[in-house]
GROMACS .gro file of C-alpha atoms in nm:
model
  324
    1UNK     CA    1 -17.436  -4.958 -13.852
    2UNK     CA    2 -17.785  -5.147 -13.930
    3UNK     CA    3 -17.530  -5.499 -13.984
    4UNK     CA    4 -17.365  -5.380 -13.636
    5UNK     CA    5 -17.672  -5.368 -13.481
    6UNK     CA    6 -17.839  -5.665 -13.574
    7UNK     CA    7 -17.530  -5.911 -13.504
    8UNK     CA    8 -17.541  -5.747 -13.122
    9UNK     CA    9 -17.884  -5.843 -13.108
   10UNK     CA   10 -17.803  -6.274 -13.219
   11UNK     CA   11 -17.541  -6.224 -12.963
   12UNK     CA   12 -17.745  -6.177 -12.686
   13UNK     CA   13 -17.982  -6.459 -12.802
   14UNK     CA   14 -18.011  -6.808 -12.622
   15UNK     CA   15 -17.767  -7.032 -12.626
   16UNK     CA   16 -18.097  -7.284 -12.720
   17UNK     CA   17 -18.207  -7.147 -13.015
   18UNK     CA   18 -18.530  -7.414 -12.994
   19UNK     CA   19 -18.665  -7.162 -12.725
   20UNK     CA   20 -18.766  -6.885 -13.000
   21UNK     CA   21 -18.725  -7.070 -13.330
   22UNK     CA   22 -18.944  -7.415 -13.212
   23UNK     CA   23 -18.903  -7.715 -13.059
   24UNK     CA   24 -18.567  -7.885 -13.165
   25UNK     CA   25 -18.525  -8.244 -13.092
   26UNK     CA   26 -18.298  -8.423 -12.873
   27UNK     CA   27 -18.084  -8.791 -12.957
   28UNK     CA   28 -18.244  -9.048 -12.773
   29UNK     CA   29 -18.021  -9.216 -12.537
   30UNK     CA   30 -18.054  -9.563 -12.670
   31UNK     CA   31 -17.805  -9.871 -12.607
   32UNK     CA   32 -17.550  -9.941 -12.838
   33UNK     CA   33 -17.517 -10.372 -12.903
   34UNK     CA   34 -17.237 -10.513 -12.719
   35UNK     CA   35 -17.156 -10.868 -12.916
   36UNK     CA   36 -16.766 -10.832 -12.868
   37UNK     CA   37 -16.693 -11.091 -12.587
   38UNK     CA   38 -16.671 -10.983 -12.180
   39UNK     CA   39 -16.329 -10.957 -12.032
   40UNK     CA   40 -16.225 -11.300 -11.890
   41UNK     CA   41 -16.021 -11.340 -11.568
   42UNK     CA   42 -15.717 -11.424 -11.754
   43UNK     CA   43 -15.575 -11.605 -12.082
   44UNK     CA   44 -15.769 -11.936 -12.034
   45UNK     CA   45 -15.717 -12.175 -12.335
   46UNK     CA   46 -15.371 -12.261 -12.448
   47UNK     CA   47 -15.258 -12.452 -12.762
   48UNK     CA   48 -15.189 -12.840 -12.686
   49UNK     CA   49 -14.893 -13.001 -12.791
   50UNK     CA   50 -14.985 -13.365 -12.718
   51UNK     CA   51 -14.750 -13.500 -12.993
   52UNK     CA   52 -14.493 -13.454 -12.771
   53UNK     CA   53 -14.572 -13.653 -12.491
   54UNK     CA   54 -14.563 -13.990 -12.477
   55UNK     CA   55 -14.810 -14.235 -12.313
   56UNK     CA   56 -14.577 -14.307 -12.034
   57UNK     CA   57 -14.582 -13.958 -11.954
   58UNK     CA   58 -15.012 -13.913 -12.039
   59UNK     CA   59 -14.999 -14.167 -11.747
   60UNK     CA   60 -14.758 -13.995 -11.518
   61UNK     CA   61 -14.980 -13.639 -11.593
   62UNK     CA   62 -15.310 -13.804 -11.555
   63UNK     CA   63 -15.165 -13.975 -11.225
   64UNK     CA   64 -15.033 -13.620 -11.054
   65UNK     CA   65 -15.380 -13.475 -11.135
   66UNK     CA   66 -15.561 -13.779 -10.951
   67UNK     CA   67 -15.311 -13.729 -10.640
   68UNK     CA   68 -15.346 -13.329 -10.635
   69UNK     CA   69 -15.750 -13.327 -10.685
   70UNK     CA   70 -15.853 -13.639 -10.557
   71UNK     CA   71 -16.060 -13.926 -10.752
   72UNK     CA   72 -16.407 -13.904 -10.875
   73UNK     CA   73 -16.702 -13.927 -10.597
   74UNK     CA   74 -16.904 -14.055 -10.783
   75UNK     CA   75 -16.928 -14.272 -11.109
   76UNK     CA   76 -17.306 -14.170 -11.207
   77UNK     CA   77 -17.382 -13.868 -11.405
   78UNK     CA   78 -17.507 -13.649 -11.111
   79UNK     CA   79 -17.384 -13.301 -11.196
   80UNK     CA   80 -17.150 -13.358 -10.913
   81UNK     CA   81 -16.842 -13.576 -11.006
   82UNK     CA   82 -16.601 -13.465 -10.782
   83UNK     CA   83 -16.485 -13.450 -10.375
   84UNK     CA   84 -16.598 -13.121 -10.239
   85UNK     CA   85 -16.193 -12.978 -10.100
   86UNK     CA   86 -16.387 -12.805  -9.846
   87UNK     CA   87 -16.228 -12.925  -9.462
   88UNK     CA   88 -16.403 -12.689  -9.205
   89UNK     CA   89 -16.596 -12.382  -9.195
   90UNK     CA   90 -16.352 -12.063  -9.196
   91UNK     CA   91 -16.628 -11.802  -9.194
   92UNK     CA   92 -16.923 -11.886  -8.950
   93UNK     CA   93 -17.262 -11.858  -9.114
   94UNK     CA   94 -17.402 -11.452  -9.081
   95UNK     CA   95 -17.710 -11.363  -8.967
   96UNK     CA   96 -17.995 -11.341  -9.208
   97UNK     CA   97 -18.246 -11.046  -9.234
   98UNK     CA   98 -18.513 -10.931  -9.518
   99UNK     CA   99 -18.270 -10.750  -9.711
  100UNK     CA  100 -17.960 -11.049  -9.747
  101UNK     CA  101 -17.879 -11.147 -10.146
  102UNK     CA  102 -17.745 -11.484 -10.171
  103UNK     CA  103 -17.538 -11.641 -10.440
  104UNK     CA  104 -17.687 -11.777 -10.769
  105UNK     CA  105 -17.649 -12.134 -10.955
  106UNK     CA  106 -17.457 -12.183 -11.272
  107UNK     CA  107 -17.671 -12.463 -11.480
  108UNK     CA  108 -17.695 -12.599 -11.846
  109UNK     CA  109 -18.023 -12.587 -12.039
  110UNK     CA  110 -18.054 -12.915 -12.144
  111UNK     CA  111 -18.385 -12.919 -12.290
  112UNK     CA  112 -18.795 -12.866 -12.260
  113UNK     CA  113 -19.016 -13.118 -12.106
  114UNK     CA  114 -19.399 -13.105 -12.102
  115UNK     CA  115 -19.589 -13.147 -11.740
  116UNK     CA  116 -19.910 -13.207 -11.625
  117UNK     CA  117 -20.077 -12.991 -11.349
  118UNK     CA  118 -20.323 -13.156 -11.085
  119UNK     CA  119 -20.641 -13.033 -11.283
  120UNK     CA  120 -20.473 -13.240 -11.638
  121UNK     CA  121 -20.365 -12.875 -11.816
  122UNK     CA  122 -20.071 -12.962 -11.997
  123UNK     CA  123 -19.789 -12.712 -11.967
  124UNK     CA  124 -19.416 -12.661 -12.075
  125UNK     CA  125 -19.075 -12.678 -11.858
  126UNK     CA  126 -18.747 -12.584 -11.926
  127UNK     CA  127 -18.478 -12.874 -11.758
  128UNK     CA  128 -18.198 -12.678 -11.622
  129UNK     CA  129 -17.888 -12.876 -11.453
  130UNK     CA  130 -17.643 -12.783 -11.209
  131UNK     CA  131 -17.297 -12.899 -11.330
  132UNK     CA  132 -17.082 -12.939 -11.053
  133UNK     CA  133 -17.120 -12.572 -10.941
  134UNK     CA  134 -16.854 -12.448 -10.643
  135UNK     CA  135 -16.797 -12.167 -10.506
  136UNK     CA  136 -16.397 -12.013 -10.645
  137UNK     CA  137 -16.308 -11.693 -10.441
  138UNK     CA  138 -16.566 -11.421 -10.213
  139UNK     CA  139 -16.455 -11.032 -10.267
  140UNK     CA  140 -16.512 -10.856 -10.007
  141UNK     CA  141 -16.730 -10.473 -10.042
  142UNK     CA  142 -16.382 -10.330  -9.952
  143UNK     CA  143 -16.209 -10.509 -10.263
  144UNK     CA  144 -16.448 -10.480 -10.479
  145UNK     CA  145 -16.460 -10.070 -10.481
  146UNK     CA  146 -16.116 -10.116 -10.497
  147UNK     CA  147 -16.114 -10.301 -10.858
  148UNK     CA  148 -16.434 -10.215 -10.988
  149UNK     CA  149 -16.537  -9.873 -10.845
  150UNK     CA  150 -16.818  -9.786 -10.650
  151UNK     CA  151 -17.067  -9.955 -10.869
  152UNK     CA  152 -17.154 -10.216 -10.663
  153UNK     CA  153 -17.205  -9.996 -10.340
  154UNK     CA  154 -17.165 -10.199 -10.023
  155UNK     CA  155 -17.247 -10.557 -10.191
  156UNK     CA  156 -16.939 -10.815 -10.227
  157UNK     CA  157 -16.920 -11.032 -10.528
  158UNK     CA  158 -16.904 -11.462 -10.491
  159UNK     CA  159 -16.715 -11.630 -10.769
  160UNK     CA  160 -16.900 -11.946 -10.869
  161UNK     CA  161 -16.759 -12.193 -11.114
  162UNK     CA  162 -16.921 -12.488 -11.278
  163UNK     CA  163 -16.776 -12.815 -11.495
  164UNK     CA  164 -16.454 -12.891 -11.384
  165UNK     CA  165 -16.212 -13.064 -11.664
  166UNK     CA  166 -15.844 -13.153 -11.694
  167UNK     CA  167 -15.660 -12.874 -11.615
  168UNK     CA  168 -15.427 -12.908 -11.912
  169UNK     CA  169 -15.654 -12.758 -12.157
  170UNK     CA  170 -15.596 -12.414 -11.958
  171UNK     CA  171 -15.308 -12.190 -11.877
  172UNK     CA  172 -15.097 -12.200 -11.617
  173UNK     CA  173 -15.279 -11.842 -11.493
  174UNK     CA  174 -15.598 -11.921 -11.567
  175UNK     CA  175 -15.563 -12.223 -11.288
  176UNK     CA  176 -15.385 -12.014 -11.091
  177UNK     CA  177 -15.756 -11.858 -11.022
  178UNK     CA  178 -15.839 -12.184 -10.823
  179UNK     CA  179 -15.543 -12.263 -10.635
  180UNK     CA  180 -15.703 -12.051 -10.304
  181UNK     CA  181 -16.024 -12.264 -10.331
  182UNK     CA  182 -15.841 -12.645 -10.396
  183UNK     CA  183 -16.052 -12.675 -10.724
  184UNK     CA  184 -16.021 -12.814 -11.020
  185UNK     CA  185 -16.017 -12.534 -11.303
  186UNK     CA  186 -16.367 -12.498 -11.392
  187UNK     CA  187 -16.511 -12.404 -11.766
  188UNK     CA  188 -16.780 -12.143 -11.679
  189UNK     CA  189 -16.707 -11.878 -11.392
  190UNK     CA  190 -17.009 -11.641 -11.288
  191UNK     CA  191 -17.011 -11.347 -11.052
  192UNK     CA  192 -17.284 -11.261 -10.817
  193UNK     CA  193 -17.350 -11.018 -10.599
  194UNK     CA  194 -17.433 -11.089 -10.265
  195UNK     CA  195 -17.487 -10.875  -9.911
  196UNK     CA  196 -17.145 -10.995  -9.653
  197UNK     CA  197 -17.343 -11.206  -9.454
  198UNK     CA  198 -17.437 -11.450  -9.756
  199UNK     CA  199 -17.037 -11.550  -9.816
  200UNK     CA  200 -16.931 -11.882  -9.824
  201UNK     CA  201 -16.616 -12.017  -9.771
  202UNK     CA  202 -16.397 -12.102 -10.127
  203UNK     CA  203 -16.450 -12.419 -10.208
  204UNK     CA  204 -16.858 -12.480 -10.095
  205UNK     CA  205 -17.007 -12.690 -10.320
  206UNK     CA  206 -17.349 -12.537 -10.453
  207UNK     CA  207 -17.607 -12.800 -10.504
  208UNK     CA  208 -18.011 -12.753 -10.725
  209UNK     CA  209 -18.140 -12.796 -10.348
  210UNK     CA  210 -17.983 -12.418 -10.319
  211UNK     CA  211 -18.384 -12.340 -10.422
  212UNK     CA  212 -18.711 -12.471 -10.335
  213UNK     CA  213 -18.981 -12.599 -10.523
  214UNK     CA  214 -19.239 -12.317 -10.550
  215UNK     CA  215 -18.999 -12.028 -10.573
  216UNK     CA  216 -18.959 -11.792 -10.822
  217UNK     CA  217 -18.630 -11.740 -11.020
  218UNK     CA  218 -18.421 -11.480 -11.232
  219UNK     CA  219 -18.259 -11.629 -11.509
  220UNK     CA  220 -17.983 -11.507 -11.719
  221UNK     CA  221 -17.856 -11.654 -12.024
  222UNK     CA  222 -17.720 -11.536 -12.383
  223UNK     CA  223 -17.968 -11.582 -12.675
  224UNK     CA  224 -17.944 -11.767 -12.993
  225UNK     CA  225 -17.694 -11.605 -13.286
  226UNK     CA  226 -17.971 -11.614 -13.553
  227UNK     CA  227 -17.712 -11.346 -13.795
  228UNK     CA  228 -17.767 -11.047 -13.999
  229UNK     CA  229 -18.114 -11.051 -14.052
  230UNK     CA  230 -18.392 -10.856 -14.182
  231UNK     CA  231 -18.669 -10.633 -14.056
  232UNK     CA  232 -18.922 -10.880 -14.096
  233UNK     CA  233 -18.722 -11.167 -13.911
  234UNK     CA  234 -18.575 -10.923 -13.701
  235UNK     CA  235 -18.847 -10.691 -13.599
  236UNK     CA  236 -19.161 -10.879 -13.689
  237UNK     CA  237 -19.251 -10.649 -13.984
  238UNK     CA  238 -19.531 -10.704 -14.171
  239UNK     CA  239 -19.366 -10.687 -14.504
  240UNK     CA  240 -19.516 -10.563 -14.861
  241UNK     CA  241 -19.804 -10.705 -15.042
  242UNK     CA  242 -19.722 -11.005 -15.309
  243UNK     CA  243 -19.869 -10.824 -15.571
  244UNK     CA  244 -20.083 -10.487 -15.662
  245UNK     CA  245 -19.786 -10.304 -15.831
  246UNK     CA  246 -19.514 -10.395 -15.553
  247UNK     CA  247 -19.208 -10.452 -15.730
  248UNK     CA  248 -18.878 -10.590 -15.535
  249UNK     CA  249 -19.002 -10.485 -15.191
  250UNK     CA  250 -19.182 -10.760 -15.040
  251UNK     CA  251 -18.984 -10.751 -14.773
  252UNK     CA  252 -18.806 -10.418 -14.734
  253UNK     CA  253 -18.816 -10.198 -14.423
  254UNK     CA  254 -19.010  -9.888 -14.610
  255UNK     CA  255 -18.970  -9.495 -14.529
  256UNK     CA  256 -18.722  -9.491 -14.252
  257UNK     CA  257 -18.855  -9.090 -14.157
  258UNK     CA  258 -18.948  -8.749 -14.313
  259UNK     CA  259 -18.739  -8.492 -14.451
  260UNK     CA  260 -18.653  -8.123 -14.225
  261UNK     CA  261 -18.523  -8.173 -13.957
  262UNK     CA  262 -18.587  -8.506 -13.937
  263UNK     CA  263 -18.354  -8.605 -14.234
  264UNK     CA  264 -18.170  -8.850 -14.078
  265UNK     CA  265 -18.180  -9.206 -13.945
  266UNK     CA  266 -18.262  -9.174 -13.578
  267UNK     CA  267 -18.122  -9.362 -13.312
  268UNK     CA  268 -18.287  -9.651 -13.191
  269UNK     CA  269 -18.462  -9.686 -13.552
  270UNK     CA  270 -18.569 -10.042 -13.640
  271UNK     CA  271 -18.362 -10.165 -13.938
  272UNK     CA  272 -18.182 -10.490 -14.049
  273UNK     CA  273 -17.874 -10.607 -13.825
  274UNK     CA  274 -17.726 -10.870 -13.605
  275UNK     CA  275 -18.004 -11.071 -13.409
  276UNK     CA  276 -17.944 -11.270 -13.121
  277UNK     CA  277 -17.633 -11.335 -12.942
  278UNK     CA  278 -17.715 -11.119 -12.666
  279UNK     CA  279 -17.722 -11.124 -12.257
  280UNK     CA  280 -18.086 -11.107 -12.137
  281UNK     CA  281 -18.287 -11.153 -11.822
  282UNK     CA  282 -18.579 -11.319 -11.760
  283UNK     CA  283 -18.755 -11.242 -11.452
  284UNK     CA  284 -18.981 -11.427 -11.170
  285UNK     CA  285 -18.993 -11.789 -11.345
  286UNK     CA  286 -19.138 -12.061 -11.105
  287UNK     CA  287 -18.979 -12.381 -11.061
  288UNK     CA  288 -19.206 -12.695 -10.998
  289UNK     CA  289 -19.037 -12.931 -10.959
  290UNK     CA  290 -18.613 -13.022 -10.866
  291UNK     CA  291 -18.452 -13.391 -10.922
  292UNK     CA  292 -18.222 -13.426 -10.654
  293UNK     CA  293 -18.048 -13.712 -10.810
  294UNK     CA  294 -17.923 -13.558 -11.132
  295UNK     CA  295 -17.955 -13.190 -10.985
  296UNK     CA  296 -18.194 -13.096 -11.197
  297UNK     CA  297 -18.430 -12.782 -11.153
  298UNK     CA  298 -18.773 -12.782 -11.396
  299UNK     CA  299 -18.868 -12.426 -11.453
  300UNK     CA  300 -19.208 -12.351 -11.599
  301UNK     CA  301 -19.206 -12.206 -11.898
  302UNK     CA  302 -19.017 -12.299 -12.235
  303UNK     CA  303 -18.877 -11.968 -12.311
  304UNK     CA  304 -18.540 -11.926 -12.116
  305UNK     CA  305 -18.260 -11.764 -12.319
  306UNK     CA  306 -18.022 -11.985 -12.491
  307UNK     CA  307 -17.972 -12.303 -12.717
  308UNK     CA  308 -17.952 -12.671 -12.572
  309UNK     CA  309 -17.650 -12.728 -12.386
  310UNK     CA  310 -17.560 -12.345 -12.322
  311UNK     CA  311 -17.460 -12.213 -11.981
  312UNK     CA  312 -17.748 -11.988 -11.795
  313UNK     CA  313 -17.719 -11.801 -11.415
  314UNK     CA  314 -17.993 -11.848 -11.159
  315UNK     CA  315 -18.043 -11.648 -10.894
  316UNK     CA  316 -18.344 -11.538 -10.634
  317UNK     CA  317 -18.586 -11.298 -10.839
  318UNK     CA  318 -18.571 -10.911 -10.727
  319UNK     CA  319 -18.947 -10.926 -10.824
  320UNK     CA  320 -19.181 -10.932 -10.495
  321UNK     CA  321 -19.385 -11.299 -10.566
  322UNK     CA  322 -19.682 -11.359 -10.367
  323UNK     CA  323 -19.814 -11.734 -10.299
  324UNK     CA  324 -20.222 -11.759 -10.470
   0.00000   0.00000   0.00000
């Protein structure tokens, strides 16, 4: 009867048992790294079989791409080497108000550059190019909830692509993703979100003069793939002493946590792993200065995501600037 009586009484306890028995803890809801690739739009590269063509017929391709896309405009290296296939506006321009988001740039970080202010203090820019950036399809708010969910609310999404090369390196549905817009296939496509009235008709060419000297940027672009790496490297650890009786763990992580209830390895605990690789935004960057001529924008600061030569996304900051 006594073993009767007591089991009633856990019965009727809490489902929390941390309300009589102490505190118990709770995971923490940290982010798991994402390094596989994003989903693409469709199968893009395809294996070449140039052996079997012969150079009358590398002539005949190379001639049916010329008549189809046009020639070159220009024969400098402007970030801009071909015709724009826009022929008229379809979509007049919207009206603008405080709360409009406009489409973003697609540009390669081709380096860091120092500058010298007015007063002679030296300081660093990053040189960021626009590569023949156009604009490859608009979604409408409608379509979008209707392929991605609600998660963009009422905000369309613009389609820009940058770099255009010979379309036979691609597959045949991979350029069927340009054949609305008139483009050549392009290597890099972004999406941005943008408010209806900020579309622009498929096939807009997007130049650096999109911004203004003066105004700040948000910047997103994939870091460097430093590896598997240690704490130290990693996390900035101190690391062990060289000597005074430390033996093999100069550069070991240490005690990872306590025993109890804490015998485990919690989430979001720093330890060794894969560094770098990784999509990050950097917020409210000022550019100083844009070369019109080789559509070039120089952003102050040297520490923009990504090696030389890798693709990065500008857009208009979300971070309220306000002039000195």
């Amino acid at each position: 009867m006594l073993m009767a009586k007591i089991l009633s009484n856990l019965n009727q306890l809490p489902m929390k048992c941390g309300e009589i028995f102490g505190q118990v803890r709770q995971m923490s809801r940290v982010k798991t790294r994402h390094t596989h690739p994003r989903p693409v739009w469709a199968k893009k590269n395809r294996e070449r079989h140039d052996q079997e063509l012969t150079a009358d017929n590398q002539d005949f391709v190379k001639q049916v791409i010329l008549d189809k896309y046009g020639p070159p405009a220009v024969t400098e290296s402007t970030g801009m080497p071909f015709i724009s296939p826009l022929k008229e506006i379809i979509k007049p321009r919207g009206e603008w108000t405080s709360r409009s988001i406009r489409t973003g740039l697609i540009a390669r970080k081709i380096g860091i550059y120092p500058m010298w202010d007015k007063d002679g203090n030296r300081y660093l820019t990053t040189l960021l190019q626009v590569v023949d950036n156009h604009v490859v399809k608009y979604l409408t708010p409608e379509q979008c909830r209707q392929n991605y969910g609600p998660r963009f609310g009422n905000l369309g999404v613009m389609i820009v692509g940058a770099e255009s090369v010979d379309p036979q390196r691609f597959t045949k549905e991979y350029c069927g993703l340009f054949r609305e817009s008139g483009l050549m296939p392009k290597i890099k496509l972004t999406r941005f979100q943008i408010t209806p009235e900020a579309a622009l008709p498929p096939g807009t060419p997007l130049y650096a003069t999109h911004f203004q000297v003066g105004q700040h940027v948000d910047i997103v672009g994939k870091t460097i793939d430093r590896g598997f790496q240690g704490v130290m490297k990693r996390w900035g650890f101190h690391g062990m002493p060289a000597t005074h009786g430390v033996t093999k763990s100069h550069r070991r992580g240490g005690n990872t946590g306590g025993g109890g209830e804490k015998g485990r390895i919690w989430p979001g605990t720093k330890l060794p792993g894969h560094m770098g690789a990784q999509q990050i935004v950097v917020r409210a960057f000022k550019i100083v200065r844009i070369n019109t001529k080789f559509n070039i924008i120089y952003v102050k600061g040297p520490n923009i995501p990504g090696e030389t030569n890798s693709f990065v996304s500008i857009r208009d900051t979300k971070i309220p600037t306000y002039p000195k």
